[in-house]
Coordinates of C-alpha atoms and ligand atoms in Angstrom, one line a residue:
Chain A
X1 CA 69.9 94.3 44.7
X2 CA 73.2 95.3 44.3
X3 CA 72.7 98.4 46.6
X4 CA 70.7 96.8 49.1
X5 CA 73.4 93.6 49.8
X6 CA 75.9 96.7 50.4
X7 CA 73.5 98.1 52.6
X8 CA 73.2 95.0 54.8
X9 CA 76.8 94.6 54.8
X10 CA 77.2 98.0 56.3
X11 CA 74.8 97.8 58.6
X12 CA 76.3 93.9 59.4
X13 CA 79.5 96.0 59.6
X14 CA 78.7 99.0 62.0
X15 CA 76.4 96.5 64.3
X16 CA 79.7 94.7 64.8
X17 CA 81.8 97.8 65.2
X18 CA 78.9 99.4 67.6
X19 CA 79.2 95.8 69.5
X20 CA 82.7 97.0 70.0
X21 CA 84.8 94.1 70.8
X22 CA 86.5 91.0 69.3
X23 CA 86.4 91.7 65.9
X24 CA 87.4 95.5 65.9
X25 CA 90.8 94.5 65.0
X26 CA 89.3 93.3 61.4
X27 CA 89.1 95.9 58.8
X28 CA 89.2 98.9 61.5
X29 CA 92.1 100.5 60.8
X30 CA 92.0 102.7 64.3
X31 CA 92.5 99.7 66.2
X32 CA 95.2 97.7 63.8
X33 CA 98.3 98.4 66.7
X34 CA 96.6 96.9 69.4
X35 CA 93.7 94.4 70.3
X36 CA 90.5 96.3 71.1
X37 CA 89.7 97.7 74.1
X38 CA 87.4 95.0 77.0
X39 CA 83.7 96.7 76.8
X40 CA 81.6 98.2 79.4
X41 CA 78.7 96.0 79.5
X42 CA 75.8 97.9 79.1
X43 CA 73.0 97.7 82.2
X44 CA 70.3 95.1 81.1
X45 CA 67.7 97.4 81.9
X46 CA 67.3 101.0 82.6
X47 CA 69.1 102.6 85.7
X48 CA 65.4 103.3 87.7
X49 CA 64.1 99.5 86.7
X50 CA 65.4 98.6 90.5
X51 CA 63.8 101.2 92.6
X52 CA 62.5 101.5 95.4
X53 CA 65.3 98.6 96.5
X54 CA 68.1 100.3 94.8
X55 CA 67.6 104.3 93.7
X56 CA 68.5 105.3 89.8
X57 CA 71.3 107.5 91.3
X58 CA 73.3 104.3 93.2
X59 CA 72.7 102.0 90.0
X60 CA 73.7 105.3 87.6
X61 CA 77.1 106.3 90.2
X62 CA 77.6 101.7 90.7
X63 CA 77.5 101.3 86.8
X64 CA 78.6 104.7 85.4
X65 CA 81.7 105.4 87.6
X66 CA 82.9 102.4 90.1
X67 CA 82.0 99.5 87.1
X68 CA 83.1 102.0 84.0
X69 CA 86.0 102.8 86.3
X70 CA 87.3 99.2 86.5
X71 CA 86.9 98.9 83.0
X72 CA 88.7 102.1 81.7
X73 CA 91.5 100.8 84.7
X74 CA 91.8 97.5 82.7
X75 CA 91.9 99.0 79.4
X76 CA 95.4 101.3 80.8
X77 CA 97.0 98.6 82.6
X78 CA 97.0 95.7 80.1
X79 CA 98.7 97.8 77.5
X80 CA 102.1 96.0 76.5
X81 CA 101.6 93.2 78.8
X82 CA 100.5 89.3 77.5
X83 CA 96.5 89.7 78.3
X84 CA 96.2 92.7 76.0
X85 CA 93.6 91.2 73.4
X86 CA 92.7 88.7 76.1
X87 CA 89.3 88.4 76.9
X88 CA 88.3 89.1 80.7
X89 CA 87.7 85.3 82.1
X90 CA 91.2 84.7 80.6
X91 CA 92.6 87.7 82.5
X92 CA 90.8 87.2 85.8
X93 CA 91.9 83.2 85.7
X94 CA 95.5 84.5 84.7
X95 CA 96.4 86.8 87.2
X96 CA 94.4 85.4 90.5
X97 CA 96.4 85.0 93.2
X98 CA 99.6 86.1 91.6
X99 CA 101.2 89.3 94.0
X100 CA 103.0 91.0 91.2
X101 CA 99.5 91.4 88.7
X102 CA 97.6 92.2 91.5
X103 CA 95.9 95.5 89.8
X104 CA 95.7 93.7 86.7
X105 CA 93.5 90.9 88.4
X106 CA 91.6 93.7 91.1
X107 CA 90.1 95.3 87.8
X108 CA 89.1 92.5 86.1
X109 CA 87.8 90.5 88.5
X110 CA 85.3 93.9 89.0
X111 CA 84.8 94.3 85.8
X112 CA 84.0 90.1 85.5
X113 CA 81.9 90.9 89.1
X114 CA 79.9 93.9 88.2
X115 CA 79.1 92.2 84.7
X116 CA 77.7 89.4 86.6
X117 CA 75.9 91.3 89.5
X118 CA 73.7 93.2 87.2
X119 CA 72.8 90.2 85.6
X120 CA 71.5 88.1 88.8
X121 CA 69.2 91.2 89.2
X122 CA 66.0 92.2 87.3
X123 CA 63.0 94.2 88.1
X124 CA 60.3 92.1 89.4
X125 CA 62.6 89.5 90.7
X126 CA 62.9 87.5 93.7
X127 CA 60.2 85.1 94.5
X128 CA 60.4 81.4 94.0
X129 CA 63.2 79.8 91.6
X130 CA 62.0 78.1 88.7
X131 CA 61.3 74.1 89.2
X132 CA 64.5 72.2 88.2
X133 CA 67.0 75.1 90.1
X134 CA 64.1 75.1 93.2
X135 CA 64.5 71.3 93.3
X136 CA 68.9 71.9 93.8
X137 CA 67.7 74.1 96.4
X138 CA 66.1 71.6 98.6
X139 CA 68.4 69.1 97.7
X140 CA 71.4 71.7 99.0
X141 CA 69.4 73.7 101.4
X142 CA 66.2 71.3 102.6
X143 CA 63.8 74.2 101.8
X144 CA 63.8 77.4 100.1
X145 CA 63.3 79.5 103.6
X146 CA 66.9 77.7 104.6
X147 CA 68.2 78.8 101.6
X148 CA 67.3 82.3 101.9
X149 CA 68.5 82.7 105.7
X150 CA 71.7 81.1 104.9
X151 CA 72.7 82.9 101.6
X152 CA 71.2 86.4 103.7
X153 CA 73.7 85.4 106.5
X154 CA 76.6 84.9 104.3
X155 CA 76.9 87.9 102.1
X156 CA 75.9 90.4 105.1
X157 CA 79.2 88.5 107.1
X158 CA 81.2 89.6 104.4
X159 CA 84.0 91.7 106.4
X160 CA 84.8 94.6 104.5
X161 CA 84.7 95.3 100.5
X162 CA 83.3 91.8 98.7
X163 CA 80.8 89.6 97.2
X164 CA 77.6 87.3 98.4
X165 CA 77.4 84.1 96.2
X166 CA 75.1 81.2 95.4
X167 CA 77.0 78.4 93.4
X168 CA 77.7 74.8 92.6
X169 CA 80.4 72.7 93.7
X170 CA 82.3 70.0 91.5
X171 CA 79.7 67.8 91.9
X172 CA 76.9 70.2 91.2
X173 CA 75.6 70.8 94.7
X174 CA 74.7 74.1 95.8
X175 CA 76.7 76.3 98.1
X176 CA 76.4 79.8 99.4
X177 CA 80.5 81.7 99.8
X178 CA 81.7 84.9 100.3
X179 CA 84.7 86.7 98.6
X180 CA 86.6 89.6 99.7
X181 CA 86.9 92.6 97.0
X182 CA 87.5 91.8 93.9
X183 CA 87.7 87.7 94.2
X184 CA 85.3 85.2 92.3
X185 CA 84.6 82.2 92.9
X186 CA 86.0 80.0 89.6
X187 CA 89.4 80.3 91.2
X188 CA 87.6 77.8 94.1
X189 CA 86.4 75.8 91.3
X190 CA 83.0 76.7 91.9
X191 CA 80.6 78.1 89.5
X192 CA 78.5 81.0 90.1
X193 CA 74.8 81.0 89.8
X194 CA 74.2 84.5 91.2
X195 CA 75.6 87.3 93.1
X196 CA 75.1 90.2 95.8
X197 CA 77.6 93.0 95.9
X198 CA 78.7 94.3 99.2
X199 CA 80.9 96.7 98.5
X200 CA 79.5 99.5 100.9
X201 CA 78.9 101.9 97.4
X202 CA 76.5 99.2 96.4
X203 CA 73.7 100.1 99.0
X204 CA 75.2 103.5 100.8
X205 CA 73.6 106.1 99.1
X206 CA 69.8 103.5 99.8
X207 CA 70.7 101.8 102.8
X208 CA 73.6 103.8 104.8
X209 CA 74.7 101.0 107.6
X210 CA 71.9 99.0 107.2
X211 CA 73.4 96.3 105.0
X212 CA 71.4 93.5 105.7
X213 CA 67.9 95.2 105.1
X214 CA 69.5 95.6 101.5
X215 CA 70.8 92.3 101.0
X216 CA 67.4 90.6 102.3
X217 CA 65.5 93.1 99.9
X218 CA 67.8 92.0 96.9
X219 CA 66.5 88.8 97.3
X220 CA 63.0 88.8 97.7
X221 CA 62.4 91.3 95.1
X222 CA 65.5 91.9 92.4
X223 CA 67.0 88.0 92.1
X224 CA 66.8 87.2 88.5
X225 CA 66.0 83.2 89.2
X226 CA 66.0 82.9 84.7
X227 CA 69.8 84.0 84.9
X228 CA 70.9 81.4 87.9
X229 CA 69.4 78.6 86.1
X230 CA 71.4 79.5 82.7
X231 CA 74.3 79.3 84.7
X232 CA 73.5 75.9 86.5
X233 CA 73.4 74.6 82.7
Chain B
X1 CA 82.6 96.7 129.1
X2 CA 84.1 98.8 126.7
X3 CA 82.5 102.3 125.9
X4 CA 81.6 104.0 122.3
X5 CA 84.8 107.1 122.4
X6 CA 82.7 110.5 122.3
X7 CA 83.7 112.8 119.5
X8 CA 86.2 115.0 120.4
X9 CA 84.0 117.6 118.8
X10 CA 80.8 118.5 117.4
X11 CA 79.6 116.0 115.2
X12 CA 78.9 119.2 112.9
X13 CA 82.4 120.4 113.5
X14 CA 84.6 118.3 110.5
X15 CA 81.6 120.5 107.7
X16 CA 81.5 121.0 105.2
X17 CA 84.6 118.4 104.6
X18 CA 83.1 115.7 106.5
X19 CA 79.4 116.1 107.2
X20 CA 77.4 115.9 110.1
X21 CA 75.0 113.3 108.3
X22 CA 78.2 111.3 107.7
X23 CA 79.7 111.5 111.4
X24 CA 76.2 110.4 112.6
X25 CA 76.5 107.2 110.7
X26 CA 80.1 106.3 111.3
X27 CA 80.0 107.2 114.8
X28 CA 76.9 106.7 115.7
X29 CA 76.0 103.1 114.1
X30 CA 79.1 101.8 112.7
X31 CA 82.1 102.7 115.6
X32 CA 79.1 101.8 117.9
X33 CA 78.0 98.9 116.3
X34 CA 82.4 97.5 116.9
X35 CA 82.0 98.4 120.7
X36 CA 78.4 96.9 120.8
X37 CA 79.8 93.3 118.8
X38 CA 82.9 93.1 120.7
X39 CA 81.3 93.5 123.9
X40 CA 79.0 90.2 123.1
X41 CA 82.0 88.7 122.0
X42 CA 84.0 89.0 124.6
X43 CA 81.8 87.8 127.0
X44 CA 83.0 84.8 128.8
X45 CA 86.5 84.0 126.9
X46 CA 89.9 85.1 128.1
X47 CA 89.1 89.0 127.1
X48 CA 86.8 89.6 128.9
X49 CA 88.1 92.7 131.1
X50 CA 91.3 92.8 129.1
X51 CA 92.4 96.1 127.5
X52 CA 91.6 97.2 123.6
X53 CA 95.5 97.3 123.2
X54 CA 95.6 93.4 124.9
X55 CA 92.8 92.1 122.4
X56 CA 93.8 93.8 119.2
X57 CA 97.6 92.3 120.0
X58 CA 96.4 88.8 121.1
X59 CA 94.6 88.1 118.3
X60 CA 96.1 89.4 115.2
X61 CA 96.6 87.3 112.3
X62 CA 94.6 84.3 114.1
X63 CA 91.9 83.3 111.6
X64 CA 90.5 81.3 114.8
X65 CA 89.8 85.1 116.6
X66 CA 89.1 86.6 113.2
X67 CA 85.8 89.1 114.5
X68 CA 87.2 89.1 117.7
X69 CA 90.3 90.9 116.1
X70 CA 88.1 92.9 113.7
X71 CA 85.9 94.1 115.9
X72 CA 88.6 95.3 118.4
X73 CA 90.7 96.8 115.6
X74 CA 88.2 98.4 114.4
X75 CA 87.4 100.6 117.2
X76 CA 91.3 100.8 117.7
X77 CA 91.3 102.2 114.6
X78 CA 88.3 105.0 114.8
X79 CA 89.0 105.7 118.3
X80 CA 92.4 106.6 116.6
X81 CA 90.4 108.2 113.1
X82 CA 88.1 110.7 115.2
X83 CA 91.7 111.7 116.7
X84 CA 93.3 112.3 113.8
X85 CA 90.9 114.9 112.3
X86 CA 90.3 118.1 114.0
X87 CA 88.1 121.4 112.6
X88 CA 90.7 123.7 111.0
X89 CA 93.7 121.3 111.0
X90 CA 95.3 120.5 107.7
X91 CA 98.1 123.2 106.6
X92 CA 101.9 121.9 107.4
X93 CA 102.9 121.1 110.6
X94 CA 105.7 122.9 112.6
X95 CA 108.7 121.4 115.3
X96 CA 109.3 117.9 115.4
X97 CA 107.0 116.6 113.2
X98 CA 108.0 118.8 110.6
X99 CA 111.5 118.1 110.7
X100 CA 110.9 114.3 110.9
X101 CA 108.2 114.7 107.6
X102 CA 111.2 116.8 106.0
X103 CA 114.0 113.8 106.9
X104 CA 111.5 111.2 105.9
X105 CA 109.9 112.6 102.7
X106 CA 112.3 115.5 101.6
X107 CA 109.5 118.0 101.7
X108 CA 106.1 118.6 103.0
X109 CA 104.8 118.6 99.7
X110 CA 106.2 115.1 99.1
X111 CA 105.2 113.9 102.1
X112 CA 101.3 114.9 101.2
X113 CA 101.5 113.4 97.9
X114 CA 102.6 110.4 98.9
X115 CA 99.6 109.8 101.5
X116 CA 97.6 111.0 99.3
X117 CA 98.4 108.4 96.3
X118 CA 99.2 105.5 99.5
X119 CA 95.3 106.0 100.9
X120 CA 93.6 106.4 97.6
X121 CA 95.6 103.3 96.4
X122 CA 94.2 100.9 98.9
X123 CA 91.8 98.6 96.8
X124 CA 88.4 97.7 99.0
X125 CA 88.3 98.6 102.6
X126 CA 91.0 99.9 104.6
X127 CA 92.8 102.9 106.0
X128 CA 96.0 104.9 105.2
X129 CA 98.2 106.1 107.8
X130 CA 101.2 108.2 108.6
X131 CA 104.0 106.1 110.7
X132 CA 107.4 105.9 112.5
X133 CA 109.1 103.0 111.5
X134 CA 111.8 101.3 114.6
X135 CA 114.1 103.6 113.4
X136 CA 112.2 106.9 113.7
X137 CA 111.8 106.9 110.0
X138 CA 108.3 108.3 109.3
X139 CA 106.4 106.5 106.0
X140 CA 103.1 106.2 104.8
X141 CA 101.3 102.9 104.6
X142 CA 98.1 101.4 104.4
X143 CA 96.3 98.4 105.3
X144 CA 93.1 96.5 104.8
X145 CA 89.5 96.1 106.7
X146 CA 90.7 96.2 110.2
X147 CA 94.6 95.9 110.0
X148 CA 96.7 97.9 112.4
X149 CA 100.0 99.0 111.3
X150 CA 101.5 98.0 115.1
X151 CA 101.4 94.0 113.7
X152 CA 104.1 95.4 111.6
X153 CA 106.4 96.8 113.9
X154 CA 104.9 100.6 113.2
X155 CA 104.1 102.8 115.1
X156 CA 100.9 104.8 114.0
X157 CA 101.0 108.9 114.2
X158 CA 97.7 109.8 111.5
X159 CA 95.4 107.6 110.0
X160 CA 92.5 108.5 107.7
X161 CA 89.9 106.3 107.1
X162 CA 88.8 104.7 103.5
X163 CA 86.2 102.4 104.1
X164 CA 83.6 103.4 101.6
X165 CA 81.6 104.7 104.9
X166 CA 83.4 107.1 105.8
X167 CA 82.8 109.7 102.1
X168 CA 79.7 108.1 100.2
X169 CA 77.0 110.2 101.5
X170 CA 79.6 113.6 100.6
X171 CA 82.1 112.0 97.8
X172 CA 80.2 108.7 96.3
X173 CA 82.9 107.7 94.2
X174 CA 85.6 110.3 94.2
X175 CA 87.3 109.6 97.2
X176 CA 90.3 110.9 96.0
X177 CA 88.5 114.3 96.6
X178 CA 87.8 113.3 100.4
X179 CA 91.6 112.2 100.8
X180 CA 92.9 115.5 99.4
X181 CA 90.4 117.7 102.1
X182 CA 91.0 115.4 105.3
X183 CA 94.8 116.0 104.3
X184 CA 94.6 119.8 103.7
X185 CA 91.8 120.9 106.2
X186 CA 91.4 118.3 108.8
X187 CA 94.8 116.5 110.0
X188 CA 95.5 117.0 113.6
X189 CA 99.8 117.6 113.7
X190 CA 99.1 118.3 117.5
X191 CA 97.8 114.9 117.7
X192 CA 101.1 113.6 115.6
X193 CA 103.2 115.2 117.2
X194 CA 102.4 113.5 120.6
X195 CA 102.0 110.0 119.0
X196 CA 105.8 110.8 117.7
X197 CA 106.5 111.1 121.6
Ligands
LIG1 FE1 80.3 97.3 93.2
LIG2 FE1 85.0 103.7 109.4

């Protein structure tokens, strides 16, 4: 009895410890001076899940070096400063559009991005939206087709670096946007549903020039349509 | 009409710096694809038949002429890319340019770490350059997606391009690796020394 409760609370212990984040600070002595470090988010499913629409080796370089990247960034640069110990929506909301934390906010709001992006995909996704998000749709968009062409249209207009977006407005209407590098839509007061990255690393290695062919593939086949309802709430 | 600029070289010519597979794409599809969207733009508005230089000018930092702009500065600014590389540039430059680099920068060395840090730092698309300020004061700045460093009163001698196009297929992420080998193997100082005038 007595051994096995210590067992549990050990294992309770190094679960929370392997989790990595909020709590590290509690009874783990290595991280007593400052607040822990903001994790990389593991990839909700292994980095070949999404092939043939994007390779293993653009979701290993996109997740393992541009997203861990972002994340190490963050990690350096909020040393000393008031968001150390933050977590990231606090950061990203604290620092948009304020010129002198500019790299503070440019590698959260990637890190908040990516985290995000690999969630609105899943193998075997696309298709049809579930009933009560499908039923927004028409109400937004008239028909699902509309949708599509219009949220296709969107993210492949994005000039440069940036992001494709479905979301709801105030009042919980649904609107396709665009952001430029590393910007997200809360600062518009708009909530995300789901996102397409179109950052040209995102579909280079797969797609070379030919951005739109990924961004239409993305959404027949890899929209995770479970994920954008969560978020409608 | 404006025309797609032919390479002022082999597209196998920049290797094994900047590949053939690589120049294929960005010259091939994406500089053609700024001629080919400017040209449909342009058609019945006040540009049509009005020079690059004209258009780029006209409508910079009009959010109303926003891919008009783009697309114009865009292939301002490859136009100007393809002549900033050459096969076996790189090394330090001699005459006037080095003398101005040297006045500017203190040292050559200086000057090569500070484009280098300048173009790597450029978050999301854009493009570092080497320029003379009004004064004849050469500095290194950068800008983002399509911006042109003349909107700012500079005048542009060396540019290198960091959209993501223009390393993926050769550097993926590491495009302080590209930065460092357009800088030490393939700058043109001919062609910066006659933008210097
Ligand atoms: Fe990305
Ligand atoms: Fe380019």
């Amino acid at each position: 009895m007595q051994a096995n409760g210590s067992a549990i609370t050990r294992r309770h212990f190094l679960q929370s410890a392997a989790a990595g984040v909020a709590l590290a600070g509690i009874g783990a002595p290595a991280f007593v001076r400052g607040a822990a470090p903001l994790a990389h988010q593991p990839l909700p499913y292994a980095e070949g899940a999404l092939a043939p629409v994007i390779g293993a080796q653009t979701v290993g370089i996109h997740w393992g070096r541009h997203h861990k990247f972002y994340v190490d960034n963050l990690n350096k640069l909020v040393i000393g400063t008031p968001f150390e110990g933050q977590p990231l929506d606090k950061i990203v909301m604290g620092t948009a559009g304020k010129a002198d934390q500019q790299a503070l906010f440019n590698n959260a709001g990637q890190i908040w991005n990516h985290d995000f992006y690999w969630q609105s995909l899943k193998p075997g996704g696309g298709g049809k939206p579930p009933a009560k998000l499908a039923k927004k749709i028409d109400e937004a968009f008239g028909n699902f087709d509309e949708f599509r062409k219009q949220f296709a249209a969107m993210t492949v207009s994005q000039f440069g670096s940036g992001w494709g977006w479905l979301v709801a407005d105030g009042a919980g209407k649904l609107k396709v946007v665009k952001t430029a590098n590393a910007e997200v839509p809360m600062t518009q007061g708009l909530k995300p549903l789901v996102t397409i990255d179109v950052w040209e690393h995102a579909y280079y290695l797969d797609y070379q020039n030919k951005r739109a062919d990924y961004v239409n593939a993305l959404i027949d086949k890899l929209l995770n349509w479970e994920f954008a309802e969560k978020n409608l709430g | 009409m404006f025309t797609l600029m032919a390479l002022p070289y082999a597209n196998d010519a920049l290797a094994p710096i900047i590949t053939p597979n690589t120049i294929s794409f960005h010259h091939g599809k994406h500089h053609k694809t700024y001629v080919d969207n400017l040209n449909n733009l342009v058609k019945g508005t006040e540009f049509e038949g009005q020079s690059l230089e004209a258009i780029v000018t006209a409508t910079a930092g009009k959010a109303d002429k926003a891919p008009l702009f783009n697309n114009a500065a865009q292939i301002w600014n490859h136009d100007f890319y393809w002549n900033s590389l050459k096969p076996n540039g790189g090394g330090v430059p001699a005459g006037k340019v080095a003398d101005a680099i040297n006045a500017s920068f203190g040292s050559f060395d200086e000057f090569k770490k500070q484009m280098a840090t300048t173009t790597v730092g450029q978050f999301g698309s854009g493009w570092g350059w080497l320029v003379a300020d009004a004064a004849g004061k050469l500095k290194v700045v950068k800008t983002g997606n399509a911006e042109v460093p003349m909107t700012q009163g500079l005048k542009p001698l060396l540019t290198i391009d960091v959209w993501e196009h223009a390393y993926y297929l050769d550097y993926q992420n590491k495009r302080a690796d590209y930065v460092n080998a357009v800088i030490d193997k393939l700058l043109n100082w001919d062609f910066a020394a006659k933008n210097l005038g």
